Amino acid sequence: MGTRFFYCETTNEIFSNYEDYFHRVMLISSIVWSCSITGKPNLTYAEALESEKQARRLLRTFPAAVKGPFLMVASKTKRSSFNEMLEDVFGFIKDHFFEQEIVDAMEPSGRKYREATIVEVIAPNTKSSPVKAEKIRYRVQSDDGNKPKEWTVLAENLKRDRSATTRDKCKLFLKQHVEQVAGVLKIKEASFKKFVTDEKLKEQQVFFGKPPDFEQSKRLKQAEEKKNRLEQEKKNP
């Protein structure tokens, strides 16, 4: 008589004895699962797996040229709330474009958009304040065989693919790279190293003029004020 095996279709596992198989099936069906990528709770095992697959597919479509700048911008925020941090970064990213990003650029004639790659970002030379997004120009290059091959445009004549950096996609990307340190949301060191340091991305390539001064979360501001007040009381008892 041949050896009997028990197959768990949900996990794609094979068991040589029924007891182990039974315990695995009961474990899967009795526990409430969550998606390890999105954090979505109250799922069945199968739903959690499907959620993770969909999230991974979505993350693979996040523009490579935006990842480093996105995390650099996030590293400048002063937030304790994830949603506040997301809004700060999303607000900056949607108005700015970055080197090596693939975009649709209006050709010089103004007749149509052409797919092109940003090869240079040109901004007014100032250090006193952040340069407004509408003042930045972008040198783009197209390989579609039409002329001109290169030209310069303002941000108003550039556009991303509508699905490239949606709020939901930015939220999912940010969620993978943020952690809380002493109540403050920070970009993970490993993430910053991979997408910023190792890519030799400089602040001058993302921020023009003075870097943006993002608003501090109310809770952090109150904690900071309390700390300063206590320090003053110690100095002047």
XYZ file of C-alpha atoms in Angstrom:
237
model
C 0.000 0.000 0.000
C 1.438 3.407 -1.006
C 2.153 6.239 1.414
C -0.740 8.653 1.901
C -0.169 12.389 1.777
C -2.447 15.264 2.672
C -2.453 18.420 0.568
C -3.364 21.856 1.941
C -4.468 23.829 -1.096
C -4.488 27.197 0.672
C -0.792 27.103 1.597
C 0.334 24.681 -1.125
C 1.815 22.354 1.535
C 1.950 18.553 1.634
C 1.795 16.613 4.921
C 2.694 12.993 5.536
C 0.341 12.607 8.488
C -3.234 13.688 8.996
C -2.685 15.267 12.410
C -0.236 17.862 11.092
C -2.494 18.539 8.122
C -5.529 18.952 10.367
C -3.718 21.358 12.716
C -2.578 23.493 9.783
C -6.069 23.693 8.292
C -7.561 24.608 11.674
C -4.870 27.234 12.261
C -5.527 28.888 8.921
C -9.284 28.895 9.324
C -9.464 29.954 12.966
C -7.015 32.869 13.069
C -7.809 36.370 11.802
C -5.000 37.488 9.506
C -3.716 40.836 8.312
C -1.789 41.919 5.220
C 1.908 42.262 6.080
C 2.383 45.020 3.482
C -0.700 47.223 3.758
C -1.540 46.419 7.378
C -5.154 45.727 6.404
C -6.708 43.686 9.274
C -9.486 41.117 9.734
C -8.706 38.980 6.692
C -8.818 35.288 6.015
C -5.504 33.650 5.181
C -6.385 33.587 1.474
C -7.473 37.240 1.532
C -4.230 38.252 3.274
C -2.165 36.441 0.630
C -4.110 38.079 -2.194
C -3.764 41.499 -0.563
C 0.012 41.038 -0.335
C 0.223 39.975 -3.988
C -1.735 43.025 -5.124
C 0.375 45.335 -2.935
C 3.622 43.936 -4.350
C 2.342 44.411 -7.893
C 1.427 48.002 -7.078
C 4.824 48.728 -5.491
C 6.613 47.422 -8.584
C 4.965 50.185 -10.619
C 6.190 53.013 -8.366
C 8.594 55.104 -10.526
C 12.224 54.258 -9.745
C 13.347 57.854 -10.310
C 10.920 59.110 -7.655
C 11.837 56.690 -4.853
C 14.987 58.467 -3.650
C 13.550 61.999 -3.808
C 10.361 60.779 -2.114
C 12.263 59.404 0.876
C 14.545 62.436 1.039
C 11.508 64.715 1.236
C 9.953 62.453 3.875
C 13.153 62.670 5.933
C 12.622 66.435 6.241
C 9.158 66.159 7.781
C 8.434 66.597 11.499
C 5.422 64.431 12.101
C 4.035 61.960 14.598
C 1.038 61.135 12.388
C 1.549 58.943 9.315
C -1.251 60.659 7.388
C 0.230 64.093 8.097
C 3.625 62.889 6.908
C 2.074 61.446 3.763
C 0.293 64.706 2.945
C 3.535 66.693 3.362
C 5.447 64.422 0.993
C 2.624 63.938 -1.499
C 2.077 67.693 -1.699
C 5.735 68.220 -2.619
C 6.069 65.295 -5.019
C 2.978 66.096 -7.092
C 4.389 69.537 -7.967
C 7.984 68.487 -8.709
C 9.730 66.255 -11.218
C 13.129 64.583 -10.995
C 16.093 63.566 -13.134
C 15.666 60.291 -15.042
C 11.917 60.371 -14.531
C 9.844 59.343 -17.554
C 7.148 61.917 -18.275
C 4.930 63.303 -21.009
C 6.336 66.651 -22.147
C 4.662 69.225 -24.361
C 6.785 69.685 -27.469
C 8.017 73.222 -28.336
C 5.301 73.682 -30.975
C 2.659 73.213 -28.286
C 0.741 70.774 -30.470
C 1.143 67.544 -28.514
C 2.757 65.742 -25.599
C 5.620 63.312 -26.218
C 7.076 60.699 -23.898
C 10.487 61.857 -22.686
C 13.063 61.449 -19.931
C 14.114 64.337 -17.710
C 17.873 64.770 -18.135
C 18.370 68.029 -16.217
C 16.505 70.138 -13.686
C 17.168 73.880 -14.013
C 16.216 76.214 -11.168
C 16.932 79.867 -10.293
C 20.111 80.242 -8.254
C 18.980 81.251 -4.776
C 19.592 80.042 -1.224
C 17.326 82.379 0.708
C 14.036 80.520 0.206
C 12.582 77.433 -1.486
C 12.223 77.865 -5.250
C 8.591 77.734 -6.310
C 7.731 74.705 -8.423
C 6.447 76.852 -11.300
C 9.861 78.561 -11.593
C 11.734 75.313 -12.264
C 12.517 74.265 -15.839
C 13.223 70.757 -17.057
C 15.478 69.620 -19.876
C 13.910 66.546 -21.464
C 15.035 64.039 -24.066
C 12.805 61.901 -26.276
C 13.769 58.785 -28.210
C 10.576 58.580 -30.254
C 12.413 59.493 -33.477
C 10.767 62.901 -33.844
C 12.432 66.302 -33.644
C 13.546 68.012 -31.558
C 15.241 65.279 -29.580
C 15.844 67.602 -26.608
C 14.007 70.663 -25.376
C 13.241 72.592 -22.179
C 9.828 72.935 -20.550
C 8.221 74.345 -17.428
C 6.465 72.087 -14.922
C 3.076 73.167 -16.275
C 3.989 71.475 -19.567
C 4.951 68.168 -17.958
C 2.743 65.391 -16.683
C 3.200 61.975 -15.182
C 1.211 58.911 -16.046
C -1.974 59.361 -14.027
C -1.389 56.120 -12.135
C 2.342 56.659 -11.463
C 2.186 58.428 -8.098
C -1.376 58.256 -6.840
C -1.987 59.048 -3.182
C -2.724 55.384 -2.452
C 0.470 54.238 -4.157
C 2.540 56.859 -2.314
C 0.926 55.767 0.946
C 1.837 52.147 0.305
C 5.426 53.013 -0.659
C 5.938 55.251 2.381
C 4.504 52.627 4.722
C 7.331 50.227 3.788
C 10.071 52.664 4.760
C 8.926 54.527 7.880
C 9.318 53.801 11.578
C 8.588 55.673 14.799
C 11.504 56.807 16.948
C 10.704 58.511 20.267
C 7.288 59.477 18.936
C 8.637 60.941 15.690
C 8.206 59.274 12.298
C 11.546 58.647 10.618
C 12.697 56.990 7.408
C 14.385 53.672 8.140
C 18.171 53.892 7.924
C 18.368 50.909 5.557
C 15.798 52.483 3.229
C 17.554 55.853 3.180
C 20.869 54.156 2.480
C 19.459 52.066 -0.376
C 17.514 54.756 -2.212
C 19.399 57.938 -1.301
C 22.951 57.367 -0.040
C 23.866 54.435 -2.285
C 22.329 56.209 -5.293
C 24.474 59.274 -4.462
C 21.383 61.473 -4.460
C 22.142 64.982 -3.194
C 19.788 67.513 -1.629
C 20.598 69.934 -4.453
C 18.958 67.498 -6.879
C 15.679 67.533 -4.970
C 15.475 70.880 -3.172
C 16.270 74.149 -4.917
C 17.078 77.156 -2.822
C 16.264 76.581 0.834
C 14.725 73.144 1.639
C 11.033 73.302 2.601
C 10.264 73.882 6.269
C 7.461 71.421 6.928
C 4.991 72.029 9.718
C 5.588 70.195 12.980
C 2.855 67.964 14.379
C 0.938 69.673 17.178
C 1.753 66.887 19.635
C 5.481 67.137 18.916
C 5.376 70.909 19.206
C 3.677 70.691 22.604
C 6.205 68.110 23.817
C 9.077 70.301 22.648
C 7.637 73.374 24.363
C 7.194 71.422 27.592
C 10.774 70.159 27.431
C 12.125 73.670 26.844
C 10.028 75.020 29.708
C 11.355 72.380 32.117
C 14.927 73.108 31.050
C 14.381 76.805 31.698
C 12.967 76.049 35.145
C 16.059 74.001 35.992
C 18.311 76.866 34.939
C 16.249 79.412 36.837
C 14.813 77.656 39.935
